[in-house]
mmCIF file of C-alpha atoms in Angstrom:
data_model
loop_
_atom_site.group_PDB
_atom_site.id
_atom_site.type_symbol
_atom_site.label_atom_id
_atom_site.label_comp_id
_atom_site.label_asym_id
_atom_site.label_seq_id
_atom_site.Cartn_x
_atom_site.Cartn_y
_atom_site.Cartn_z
ATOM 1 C CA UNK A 28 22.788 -83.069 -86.302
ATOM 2 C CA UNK A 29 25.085 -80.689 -88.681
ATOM 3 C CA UNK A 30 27.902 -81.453 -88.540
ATOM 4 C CA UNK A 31 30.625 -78.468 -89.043
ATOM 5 C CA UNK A 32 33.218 -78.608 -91.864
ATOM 6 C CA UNK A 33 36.435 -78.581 -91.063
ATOM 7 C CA UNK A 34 38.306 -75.467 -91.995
ATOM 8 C CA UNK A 35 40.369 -75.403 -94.930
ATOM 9 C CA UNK A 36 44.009 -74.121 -94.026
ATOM 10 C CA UNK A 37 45.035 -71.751 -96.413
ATOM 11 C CA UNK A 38 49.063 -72.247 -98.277
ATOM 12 C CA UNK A 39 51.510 -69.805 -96.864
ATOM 13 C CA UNK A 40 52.977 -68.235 -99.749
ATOM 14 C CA UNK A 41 56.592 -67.203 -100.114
ATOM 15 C CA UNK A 42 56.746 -63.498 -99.027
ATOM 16 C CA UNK A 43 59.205 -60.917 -100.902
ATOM 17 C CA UNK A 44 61.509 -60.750 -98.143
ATOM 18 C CA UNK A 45 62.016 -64.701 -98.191
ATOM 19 C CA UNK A 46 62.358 -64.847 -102.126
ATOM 20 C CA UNK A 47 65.070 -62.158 -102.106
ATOM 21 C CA UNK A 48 66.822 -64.190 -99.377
ATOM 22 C CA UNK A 49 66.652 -67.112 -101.559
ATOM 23 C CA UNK A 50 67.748 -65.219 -104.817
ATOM 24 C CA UNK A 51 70.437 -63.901 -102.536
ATOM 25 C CA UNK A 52 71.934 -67.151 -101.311
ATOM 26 C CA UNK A 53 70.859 -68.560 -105.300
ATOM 27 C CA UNK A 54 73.022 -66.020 -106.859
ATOM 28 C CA UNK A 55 76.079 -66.814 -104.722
ATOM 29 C CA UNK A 56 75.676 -70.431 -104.963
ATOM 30 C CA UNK A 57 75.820 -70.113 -108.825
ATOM 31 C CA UNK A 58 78.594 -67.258 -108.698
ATOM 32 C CA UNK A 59 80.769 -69.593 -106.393
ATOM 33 C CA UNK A 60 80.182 -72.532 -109.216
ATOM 34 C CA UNK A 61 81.128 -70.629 -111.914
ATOM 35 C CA UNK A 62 84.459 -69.707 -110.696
ATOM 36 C CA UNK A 63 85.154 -73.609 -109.563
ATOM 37 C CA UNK A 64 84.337 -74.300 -113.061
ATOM 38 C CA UNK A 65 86.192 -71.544 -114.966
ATOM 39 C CA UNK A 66 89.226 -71.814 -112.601
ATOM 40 C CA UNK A 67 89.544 -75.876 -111.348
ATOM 41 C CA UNK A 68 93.303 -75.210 -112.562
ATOM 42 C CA UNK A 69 94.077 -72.465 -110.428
ATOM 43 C CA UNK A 70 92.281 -73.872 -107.237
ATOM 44 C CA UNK A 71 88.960 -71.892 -107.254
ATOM 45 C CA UNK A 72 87.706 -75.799 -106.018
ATOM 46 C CA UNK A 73 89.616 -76.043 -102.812
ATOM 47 C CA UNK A 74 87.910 -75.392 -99.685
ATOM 48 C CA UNK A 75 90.542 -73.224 -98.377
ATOM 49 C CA UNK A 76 89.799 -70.922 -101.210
ATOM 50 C CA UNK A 77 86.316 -70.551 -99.279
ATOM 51 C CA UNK A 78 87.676 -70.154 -95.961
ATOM 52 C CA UNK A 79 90.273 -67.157 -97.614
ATOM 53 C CA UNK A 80 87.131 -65.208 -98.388
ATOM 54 C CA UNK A 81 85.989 -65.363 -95.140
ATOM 55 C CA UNK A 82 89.173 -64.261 -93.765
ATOM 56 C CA UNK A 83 89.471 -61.268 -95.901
ATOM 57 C CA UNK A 84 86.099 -60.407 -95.267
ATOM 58 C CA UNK A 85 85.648 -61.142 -91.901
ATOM 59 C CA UNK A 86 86.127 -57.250 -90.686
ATOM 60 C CA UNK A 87 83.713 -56.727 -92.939
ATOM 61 C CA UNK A 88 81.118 -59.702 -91.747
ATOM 62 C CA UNK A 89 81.028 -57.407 -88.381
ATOM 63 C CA UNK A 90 80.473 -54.162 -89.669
ATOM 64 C CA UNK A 91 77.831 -55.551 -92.234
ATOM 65 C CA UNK A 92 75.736 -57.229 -88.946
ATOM 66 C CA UNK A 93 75.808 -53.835 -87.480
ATOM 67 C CA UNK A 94 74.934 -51.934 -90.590
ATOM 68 C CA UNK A 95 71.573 -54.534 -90.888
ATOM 69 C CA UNK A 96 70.484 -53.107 -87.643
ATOM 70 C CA UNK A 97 70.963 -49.771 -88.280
ATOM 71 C CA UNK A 98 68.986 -50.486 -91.947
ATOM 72 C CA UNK A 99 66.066 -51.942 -90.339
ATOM 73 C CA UNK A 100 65.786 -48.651 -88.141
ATOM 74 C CA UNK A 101 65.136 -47.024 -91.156
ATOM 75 C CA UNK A 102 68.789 -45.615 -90.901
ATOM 76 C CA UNK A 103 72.619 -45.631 -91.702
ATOM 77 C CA UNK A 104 75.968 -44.731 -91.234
ATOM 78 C CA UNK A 105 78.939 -44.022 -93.260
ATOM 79 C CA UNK A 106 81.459 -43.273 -90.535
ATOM 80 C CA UNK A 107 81.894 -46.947 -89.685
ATOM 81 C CA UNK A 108 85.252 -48.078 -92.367
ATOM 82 C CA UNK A 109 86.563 -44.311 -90.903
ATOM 83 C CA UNK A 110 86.227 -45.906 -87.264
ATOM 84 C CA UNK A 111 87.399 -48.809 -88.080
ATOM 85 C CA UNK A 112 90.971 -46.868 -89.368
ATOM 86 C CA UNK A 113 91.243 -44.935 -86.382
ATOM 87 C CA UNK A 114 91.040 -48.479 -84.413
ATOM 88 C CA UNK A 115 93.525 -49.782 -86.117
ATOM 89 C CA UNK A 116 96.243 -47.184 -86.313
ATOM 90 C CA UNK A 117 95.234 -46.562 -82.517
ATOM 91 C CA UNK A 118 95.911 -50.282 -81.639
ATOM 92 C CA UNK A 119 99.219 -50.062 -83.877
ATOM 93 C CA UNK A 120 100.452 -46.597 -82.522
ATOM 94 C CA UNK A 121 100.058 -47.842 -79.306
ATOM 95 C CA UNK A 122 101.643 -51.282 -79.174
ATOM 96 C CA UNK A 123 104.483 -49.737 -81.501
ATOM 97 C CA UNK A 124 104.918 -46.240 -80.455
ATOM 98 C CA UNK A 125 103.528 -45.971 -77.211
ATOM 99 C CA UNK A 126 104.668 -49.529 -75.925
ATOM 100 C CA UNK A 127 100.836 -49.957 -74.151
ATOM 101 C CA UNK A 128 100.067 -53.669 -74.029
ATOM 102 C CA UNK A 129 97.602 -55.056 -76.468
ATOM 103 C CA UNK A 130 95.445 -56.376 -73.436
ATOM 104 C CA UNK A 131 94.929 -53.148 -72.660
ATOM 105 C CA UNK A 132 93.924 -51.656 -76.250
ATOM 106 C CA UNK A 133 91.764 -53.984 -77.287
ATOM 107 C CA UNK A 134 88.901 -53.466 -74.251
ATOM 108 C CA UNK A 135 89.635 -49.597 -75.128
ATOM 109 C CA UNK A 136 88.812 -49.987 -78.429
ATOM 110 C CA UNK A 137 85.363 -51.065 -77.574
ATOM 111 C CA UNK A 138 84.938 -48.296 -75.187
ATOM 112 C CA UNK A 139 85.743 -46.268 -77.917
ATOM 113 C CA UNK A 140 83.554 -47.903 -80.000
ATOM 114 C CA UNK A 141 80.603 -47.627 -77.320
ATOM 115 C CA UNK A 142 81.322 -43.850 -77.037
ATOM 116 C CA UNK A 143 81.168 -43.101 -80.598
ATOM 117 C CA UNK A 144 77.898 -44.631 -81.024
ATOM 118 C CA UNK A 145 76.800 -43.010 -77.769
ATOM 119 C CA UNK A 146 77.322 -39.417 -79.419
ATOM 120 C CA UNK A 147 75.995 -40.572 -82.818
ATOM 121 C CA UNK A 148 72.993 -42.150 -81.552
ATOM 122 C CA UNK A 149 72.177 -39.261 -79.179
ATOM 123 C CA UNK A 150 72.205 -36.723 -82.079
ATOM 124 C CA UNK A 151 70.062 -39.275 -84.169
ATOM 125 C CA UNK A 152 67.778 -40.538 -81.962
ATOM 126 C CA UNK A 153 67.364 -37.614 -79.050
ATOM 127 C CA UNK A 154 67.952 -34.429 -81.270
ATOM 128 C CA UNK A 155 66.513 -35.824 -84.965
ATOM 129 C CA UNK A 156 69.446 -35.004 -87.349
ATOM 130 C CA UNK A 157 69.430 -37.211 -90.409
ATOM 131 C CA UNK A 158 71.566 -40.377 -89.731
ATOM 132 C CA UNK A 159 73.566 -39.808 -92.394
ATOM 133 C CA UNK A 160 74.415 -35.961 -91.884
ATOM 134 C CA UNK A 161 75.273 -37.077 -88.228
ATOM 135 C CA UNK A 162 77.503 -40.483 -89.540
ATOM 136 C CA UNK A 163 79.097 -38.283 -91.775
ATOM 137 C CA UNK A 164 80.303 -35.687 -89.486
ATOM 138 C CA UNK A 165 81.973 -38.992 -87.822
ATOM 139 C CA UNK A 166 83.292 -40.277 -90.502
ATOM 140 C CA UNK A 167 85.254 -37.165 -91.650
ATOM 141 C CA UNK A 168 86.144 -36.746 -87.305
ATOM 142 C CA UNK A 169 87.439 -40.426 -87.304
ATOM 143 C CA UNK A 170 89.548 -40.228 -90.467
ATOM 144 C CA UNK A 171 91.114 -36.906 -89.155
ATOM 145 C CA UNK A 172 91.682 -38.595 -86.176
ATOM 146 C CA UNK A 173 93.478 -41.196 -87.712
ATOM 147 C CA UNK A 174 95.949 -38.860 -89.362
ATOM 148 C CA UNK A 175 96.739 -37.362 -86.114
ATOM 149 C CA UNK A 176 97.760 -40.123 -84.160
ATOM 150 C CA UNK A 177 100.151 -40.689 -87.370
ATOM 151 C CA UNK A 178 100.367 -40.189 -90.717
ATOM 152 C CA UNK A 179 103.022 -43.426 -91.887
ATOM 153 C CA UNK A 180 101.850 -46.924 -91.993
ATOM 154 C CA UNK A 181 102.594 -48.240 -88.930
ATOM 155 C CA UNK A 182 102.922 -52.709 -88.820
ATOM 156 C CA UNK A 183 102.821 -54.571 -85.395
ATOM 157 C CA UNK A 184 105.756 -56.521 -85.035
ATOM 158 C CA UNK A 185 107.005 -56.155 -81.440
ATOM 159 C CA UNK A 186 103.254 -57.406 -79.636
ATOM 160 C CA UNK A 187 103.325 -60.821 -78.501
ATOM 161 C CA UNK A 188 99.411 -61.074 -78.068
ATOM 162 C CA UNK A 189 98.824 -60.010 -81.494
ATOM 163 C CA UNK A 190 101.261 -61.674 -83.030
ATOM 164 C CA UNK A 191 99.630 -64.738 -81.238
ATOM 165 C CA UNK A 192 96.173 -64.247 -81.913
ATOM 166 C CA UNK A 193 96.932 -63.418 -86.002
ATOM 167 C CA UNK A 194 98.546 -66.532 -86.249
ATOM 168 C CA UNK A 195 96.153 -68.588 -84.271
ATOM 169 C CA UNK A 196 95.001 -71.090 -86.967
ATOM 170 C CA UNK A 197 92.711 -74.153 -86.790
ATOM 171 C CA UNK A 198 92.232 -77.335 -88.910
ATOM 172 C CA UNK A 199 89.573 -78.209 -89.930
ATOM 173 C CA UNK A 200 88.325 -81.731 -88.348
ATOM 174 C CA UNK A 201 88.768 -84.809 -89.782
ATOM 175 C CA UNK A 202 91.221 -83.332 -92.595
ATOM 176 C CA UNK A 203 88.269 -82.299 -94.606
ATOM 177 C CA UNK A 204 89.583 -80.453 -98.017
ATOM 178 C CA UNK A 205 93.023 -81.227 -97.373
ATOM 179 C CA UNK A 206 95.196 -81.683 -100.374
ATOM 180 C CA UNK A 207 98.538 -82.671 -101.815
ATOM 181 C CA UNK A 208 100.694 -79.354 -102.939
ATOM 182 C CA UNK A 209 102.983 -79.486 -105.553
ATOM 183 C CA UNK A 210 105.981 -80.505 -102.798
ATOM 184 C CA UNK A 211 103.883 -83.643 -102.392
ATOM 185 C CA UNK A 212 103.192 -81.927 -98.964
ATOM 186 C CA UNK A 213 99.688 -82.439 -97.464
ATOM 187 C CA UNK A 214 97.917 -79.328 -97.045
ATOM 188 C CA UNK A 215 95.087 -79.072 -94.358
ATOM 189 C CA UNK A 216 92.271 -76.213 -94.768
ATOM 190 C CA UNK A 217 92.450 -74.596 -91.654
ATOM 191 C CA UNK A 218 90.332 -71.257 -90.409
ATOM 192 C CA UNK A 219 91.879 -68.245 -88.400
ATOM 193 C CA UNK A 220 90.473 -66.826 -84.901
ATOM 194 C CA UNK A 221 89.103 -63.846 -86.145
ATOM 195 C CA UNK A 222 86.810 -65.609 -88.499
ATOM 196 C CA UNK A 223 85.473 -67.447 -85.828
ATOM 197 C CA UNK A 224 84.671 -64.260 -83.961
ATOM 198 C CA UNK A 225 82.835 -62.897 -87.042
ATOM 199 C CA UNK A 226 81.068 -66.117 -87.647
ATOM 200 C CA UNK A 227 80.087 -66.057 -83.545
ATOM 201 C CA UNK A 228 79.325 -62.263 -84.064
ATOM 202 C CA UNK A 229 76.800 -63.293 -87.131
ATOM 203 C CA UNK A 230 74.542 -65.594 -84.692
ATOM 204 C CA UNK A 231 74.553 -63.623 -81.897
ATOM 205 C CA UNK A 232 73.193 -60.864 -84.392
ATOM 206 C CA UNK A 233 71.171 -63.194 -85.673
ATOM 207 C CA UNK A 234 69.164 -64.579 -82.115
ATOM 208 C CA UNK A 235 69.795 -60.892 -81.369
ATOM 209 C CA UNK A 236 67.481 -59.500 -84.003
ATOM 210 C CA UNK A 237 65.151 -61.988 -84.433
ATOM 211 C CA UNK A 238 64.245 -63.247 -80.470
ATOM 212 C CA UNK A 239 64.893 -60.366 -78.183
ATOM 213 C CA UNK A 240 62.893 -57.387 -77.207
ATOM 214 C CA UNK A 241 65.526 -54.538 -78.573
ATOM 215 C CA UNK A 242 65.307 -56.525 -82.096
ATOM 216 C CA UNK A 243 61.473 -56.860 -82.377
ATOM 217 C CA UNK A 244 61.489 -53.076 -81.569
ATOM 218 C CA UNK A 245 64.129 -52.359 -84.450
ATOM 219 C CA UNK A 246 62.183 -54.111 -86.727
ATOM 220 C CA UNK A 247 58.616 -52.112 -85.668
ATOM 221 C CA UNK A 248 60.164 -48.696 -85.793
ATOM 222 C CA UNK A 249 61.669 -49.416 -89.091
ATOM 223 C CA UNK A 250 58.145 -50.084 -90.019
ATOM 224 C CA UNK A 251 56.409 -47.710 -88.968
ATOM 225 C CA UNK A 252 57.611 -44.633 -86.250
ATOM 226 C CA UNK A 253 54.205 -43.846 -85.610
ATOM 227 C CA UNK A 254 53.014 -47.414 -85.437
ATOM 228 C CA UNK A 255 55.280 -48.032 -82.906
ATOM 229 C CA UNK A 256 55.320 -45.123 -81.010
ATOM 230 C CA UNK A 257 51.428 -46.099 -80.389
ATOM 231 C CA UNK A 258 52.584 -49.324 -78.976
ATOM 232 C CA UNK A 259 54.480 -47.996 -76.455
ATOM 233 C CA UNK A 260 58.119 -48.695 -78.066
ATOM 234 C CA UNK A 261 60.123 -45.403 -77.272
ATOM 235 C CA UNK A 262 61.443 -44.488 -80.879
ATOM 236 C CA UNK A 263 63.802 -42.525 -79.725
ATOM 237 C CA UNK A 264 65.550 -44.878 -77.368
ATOM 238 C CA UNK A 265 65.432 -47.341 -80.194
ATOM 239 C CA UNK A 266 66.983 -45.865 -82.825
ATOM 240 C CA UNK A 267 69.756 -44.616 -80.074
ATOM 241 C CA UNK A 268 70.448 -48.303 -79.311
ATOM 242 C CA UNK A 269 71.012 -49.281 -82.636
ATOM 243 C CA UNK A 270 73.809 -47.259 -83.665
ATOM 244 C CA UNK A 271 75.594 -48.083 -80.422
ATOM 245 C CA UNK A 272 74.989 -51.418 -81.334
ATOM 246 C CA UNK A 273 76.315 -50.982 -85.062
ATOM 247 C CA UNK A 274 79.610 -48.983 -83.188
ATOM 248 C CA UNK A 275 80.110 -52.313 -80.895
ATOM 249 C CA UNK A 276 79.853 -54.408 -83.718
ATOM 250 C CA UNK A 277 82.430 -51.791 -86.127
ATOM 251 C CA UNK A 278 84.675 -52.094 -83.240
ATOM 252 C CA UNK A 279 84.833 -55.815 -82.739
ATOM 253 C CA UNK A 280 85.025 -55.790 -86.673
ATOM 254 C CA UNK A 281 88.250 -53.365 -86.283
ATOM 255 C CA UNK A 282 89.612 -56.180 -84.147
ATOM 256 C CA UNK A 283 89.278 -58.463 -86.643
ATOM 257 C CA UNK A 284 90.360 -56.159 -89.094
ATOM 258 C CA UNK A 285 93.783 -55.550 -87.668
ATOM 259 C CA UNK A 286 94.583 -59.373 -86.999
ATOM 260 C CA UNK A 287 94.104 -59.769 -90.643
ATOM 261 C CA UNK A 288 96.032 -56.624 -91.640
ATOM 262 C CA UNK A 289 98.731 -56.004 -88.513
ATOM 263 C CA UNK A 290 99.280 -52.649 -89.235
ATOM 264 C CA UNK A 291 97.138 -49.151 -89.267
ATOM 265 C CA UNK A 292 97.233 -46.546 -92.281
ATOM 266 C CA UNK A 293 94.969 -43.817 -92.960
ATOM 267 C CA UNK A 294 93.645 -45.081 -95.455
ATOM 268 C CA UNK A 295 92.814 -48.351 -93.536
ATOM 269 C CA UNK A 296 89.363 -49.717 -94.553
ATOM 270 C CA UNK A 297 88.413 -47.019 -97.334
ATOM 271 C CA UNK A 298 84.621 -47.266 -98.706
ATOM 272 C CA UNK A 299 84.375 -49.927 -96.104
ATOM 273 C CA UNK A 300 81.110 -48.698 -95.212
ATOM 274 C CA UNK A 301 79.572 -49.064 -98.749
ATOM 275 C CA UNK A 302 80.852 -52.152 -98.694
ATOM 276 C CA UNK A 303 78.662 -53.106 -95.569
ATOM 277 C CA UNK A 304 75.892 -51.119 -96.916
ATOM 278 C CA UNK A 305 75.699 -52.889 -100.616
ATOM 279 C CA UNK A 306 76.266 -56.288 -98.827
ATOM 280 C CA UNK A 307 73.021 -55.274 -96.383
ATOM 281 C CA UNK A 308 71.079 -54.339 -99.565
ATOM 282 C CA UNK A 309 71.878 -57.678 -102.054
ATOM 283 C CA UNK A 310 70.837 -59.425 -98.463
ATOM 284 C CA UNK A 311 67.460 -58.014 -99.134
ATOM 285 C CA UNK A 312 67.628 -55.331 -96.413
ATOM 286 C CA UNK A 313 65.417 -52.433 -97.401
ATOM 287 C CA UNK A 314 67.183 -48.727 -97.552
ATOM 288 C CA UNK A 315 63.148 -47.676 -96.302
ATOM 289 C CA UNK A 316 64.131 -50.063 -93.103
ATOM 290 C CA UNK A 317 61.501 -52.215 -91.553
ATOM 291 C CA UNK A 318 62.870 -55.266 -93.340
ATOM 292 C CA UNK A 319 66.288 -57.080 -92.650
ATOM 293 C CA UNK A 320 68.305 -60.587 -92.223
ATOM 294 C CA UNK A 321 71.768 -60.697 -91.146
ATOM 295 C CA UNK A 322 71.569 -64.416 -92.568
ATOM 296 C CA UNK A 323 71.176 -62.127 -96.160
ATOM 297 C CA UNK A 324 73.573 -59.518 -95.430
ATOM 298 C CA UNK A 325 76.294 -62.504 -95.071
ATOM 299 C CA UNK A 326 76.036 -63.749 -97.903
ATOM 300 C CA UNK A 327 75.468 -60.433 -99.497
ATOM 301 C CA UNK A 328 79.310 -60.173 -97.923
ATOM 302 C CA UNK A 329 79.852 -63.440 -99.864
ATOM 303 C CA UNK A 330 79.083 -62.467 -103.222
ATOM 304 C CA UNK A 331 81.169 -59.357 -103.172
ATOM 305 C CA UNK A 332 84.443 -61.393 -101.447
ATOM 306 C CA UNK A 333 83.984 -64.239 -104.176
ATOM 307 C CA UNK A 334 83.671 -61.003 -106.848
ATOM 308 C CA UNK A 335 87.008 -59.791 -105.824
ATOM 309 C CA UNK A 336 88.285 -63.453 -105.616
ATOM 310 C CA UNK A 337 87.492 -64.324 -108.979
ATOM 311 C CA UNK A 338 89.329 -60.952 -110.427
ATOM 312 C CA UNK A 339 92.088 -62.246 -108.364
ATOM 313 C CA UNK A 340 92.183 -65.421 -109.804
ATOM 314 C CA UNK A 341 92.013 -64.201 -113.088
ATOM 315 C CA UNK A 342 95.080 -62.001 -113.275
ATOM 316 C CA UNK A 343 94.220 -60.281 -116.069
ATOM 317 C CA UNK A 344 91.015 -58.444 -114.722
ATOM 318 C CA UNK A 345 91.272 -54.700 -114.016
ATOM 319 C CA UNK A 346 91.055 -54.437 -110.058
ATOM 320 C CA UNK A 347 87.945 -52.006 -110.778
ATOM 321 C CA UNK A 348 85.690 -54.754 -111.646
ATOM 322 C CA UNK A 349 84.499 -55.930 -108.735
ATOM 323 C CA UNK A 350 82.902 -52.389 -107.838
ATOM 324 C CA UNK A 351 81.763 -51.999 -111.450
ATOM 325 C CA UNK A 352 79.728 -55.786 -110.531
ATOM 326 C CA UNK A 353 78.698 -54.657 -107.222
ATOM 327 C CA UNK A 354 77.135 -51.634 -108.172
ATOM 328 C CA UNK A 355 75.082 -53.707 -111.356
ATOM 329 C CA UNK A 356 74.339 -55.923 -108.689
ATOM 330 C CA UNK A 357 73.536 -53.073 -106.306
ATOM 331 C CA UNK A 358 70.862 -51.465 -108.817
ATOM 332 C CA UNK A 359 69.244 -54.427 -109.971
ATOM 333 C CA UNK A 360 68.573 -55.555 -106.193
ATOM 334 C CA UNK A 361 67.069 -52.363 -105.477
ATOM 335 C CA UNK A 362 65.126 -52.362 -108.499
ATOM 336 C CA UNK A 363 63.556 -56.071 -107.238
ATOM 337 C CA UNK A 364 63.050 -54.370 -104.273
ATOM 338 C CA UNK A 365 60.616 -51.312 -105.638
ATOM 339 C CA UNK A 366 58.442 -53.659 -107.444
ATOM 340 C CA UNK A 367 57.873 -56.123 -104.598
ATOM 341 C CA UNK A 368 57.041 -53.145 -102.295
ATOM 342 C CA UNK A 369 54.437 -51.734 -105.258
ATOM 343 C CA UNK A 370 52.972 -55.459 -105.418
ATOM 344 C CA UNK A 371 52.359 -55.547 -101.473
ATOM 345 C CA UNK A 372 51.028 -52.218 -101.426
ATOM 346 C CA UNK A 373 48.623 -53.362 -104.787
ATOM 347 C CA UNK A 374 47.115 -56.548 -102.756
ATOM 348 C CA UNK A 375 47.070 -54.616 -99.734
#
């Protein structure tokens, strides 16, 4: 009797997308040490330092989950930091000036949100235009919009619910990080509310994307249209979805956005959106789309928010660096990106 040999299981080797996730979360992870090391005097150690990035950034962490889905579609939009100003001076005008309660403004800024993407997604999905002709329409429409409703800074003072939820703070457990200050007082790292809505918004994306129907189909059209068209996906319908998905998420980021800020200006959230779009793009999201991890994209968010940090820190920095850094960092992951896509298309 011959007996059959058993087969030989081949090693799964580490794909592009999973080494530029790794170099992403590698970079930050030596960026973050640096700073500890070149500023232990100033604090750069302390874990609230951490949780302060996340809290300026966590507007941002929203828009940059949204952006991702968009990016896989193959697509983008630049009208996102412009919606995210009209949001805010919206939510401001109309707790300050128009005396509406904030219970009422918030669900209308989703609705809002939801509508916006509705139109957008309708012209890009139904009708064809280029995504970013259509987004930039919007974004010129929402930052004229902002004007309108008022020109002035305006801060929230007078709303109770804001005022609330802005300064609704939590320790962290057990006193982890907590420290002496000069006073001799004991300080305890604590983490806001609207962090904790981005951080809730980031695995929700994340099961989203990766274990549902609507992301499988984001990631096939992003692909390949055609591809997916022959498997029955409607394109059209997908790529409609996402930006009203990307709107929900920019409004729920504007939410965030104003707790941190508590006021509206018009020039609330400028270059915002490339912002969202470089952090989607160090994540190792591909500007072709097909290829995406919101996982990336926050730490992508990271890298940039412990950028600015450490010109912060250092005081003497011009406040133009970290865009100078970002865009280096920009190029060279977009560069990594072109060869690994001519090495796959090689072996294939």
């Amino acid at each position: 009797m011959i007996h059959a040999k058993p087969a030989v299981k081949e090693k799964k080797s580490m794909n592009s997308n999973t080494i530029l996730l790794l170099l992403t979360i590698g970079l930050f992870v030596v960026m973050y040490a640096a700073g500890c090391i070149a500023y232990v005097d100033k604090g750069f150690t302390k874990l609230q330092t951490f949780l302060d990035i996340l809290k300026n950034n966590a507007g941002l962490i929203c828009v940059t989950c949204g952006m991702t889905a968009v990016m896989i579609t193959g697509g983008i939009d630049i009208s996102v930091g412009a919606v995210i100003a009209m949001e805010c001076m919206f939510l401001a005008v109309g707790v300050e000036s128009w005396g509406l309660p904030a219970q009422l403004l918030i669900p209308l800024m989703l609705v809002i949100g939801v509508v916006f993407g509705i139109i957008q997604g309708y012209c890009v999905g139904y009708l064809g235009i280029q995504p970013f002709i259509v987004t930039m329409a919007g974004m010129f429409f929402a930052r004229g919009m902002t004007a309108v409703i008022s020109t002035q800074q305006v801060s929230i003072t007078s709303s109770s619910l804001m005022t609330e939820l802005s300064m609704m703070k939590f320790n962290m457990p057990f006193e982890i990080g907590a420290y002496l200050n000069k006073k001799g007082k004991l300080m305890v790292p604590n983490v806001s509310i609207y962090v904790i809505i981005a951080l809730l918004v980031l695995i929700a994306t994340f099961f989203i994307l990766r274990y549902t129907r609507f992301g499988r189909s984001l990631y096939a059209v992003g692909g390949n249209q055609q591809s997916a068209a022959l498997m029955g996906l409607d394109v059209r319908r997908t790529r409609f979805n996402a930006h009203i998905f990307c709107s929900v998420l920019t409004s729920i980021g504007a939410i965030c956005y104003v707790l941190n800020t508590m006021c509206g200006t018009t020039r609330q959230a400028l270059g915002l959106e490339m912002d969202a779009i470089s952090s989607a793009v160090i994540g190792g999201t591909l500007l072709t789309g097909g290829v995406g991890n919101v996982f990336g994209s926050f730490f992508g968010v990271l890298i940039n928010g412990t950028i600015s940090s450490l010109v912060k820190t250092n005081g003497k920095l011009s406040s133009s660096w970290p865009n100078v850094v970002t865009a280096l960092l920009l190029c060279f992951f977009i560069v990594l990106q072109a060869i690994f896509a001519k090495v796959k298309a090689r072996r294939s």
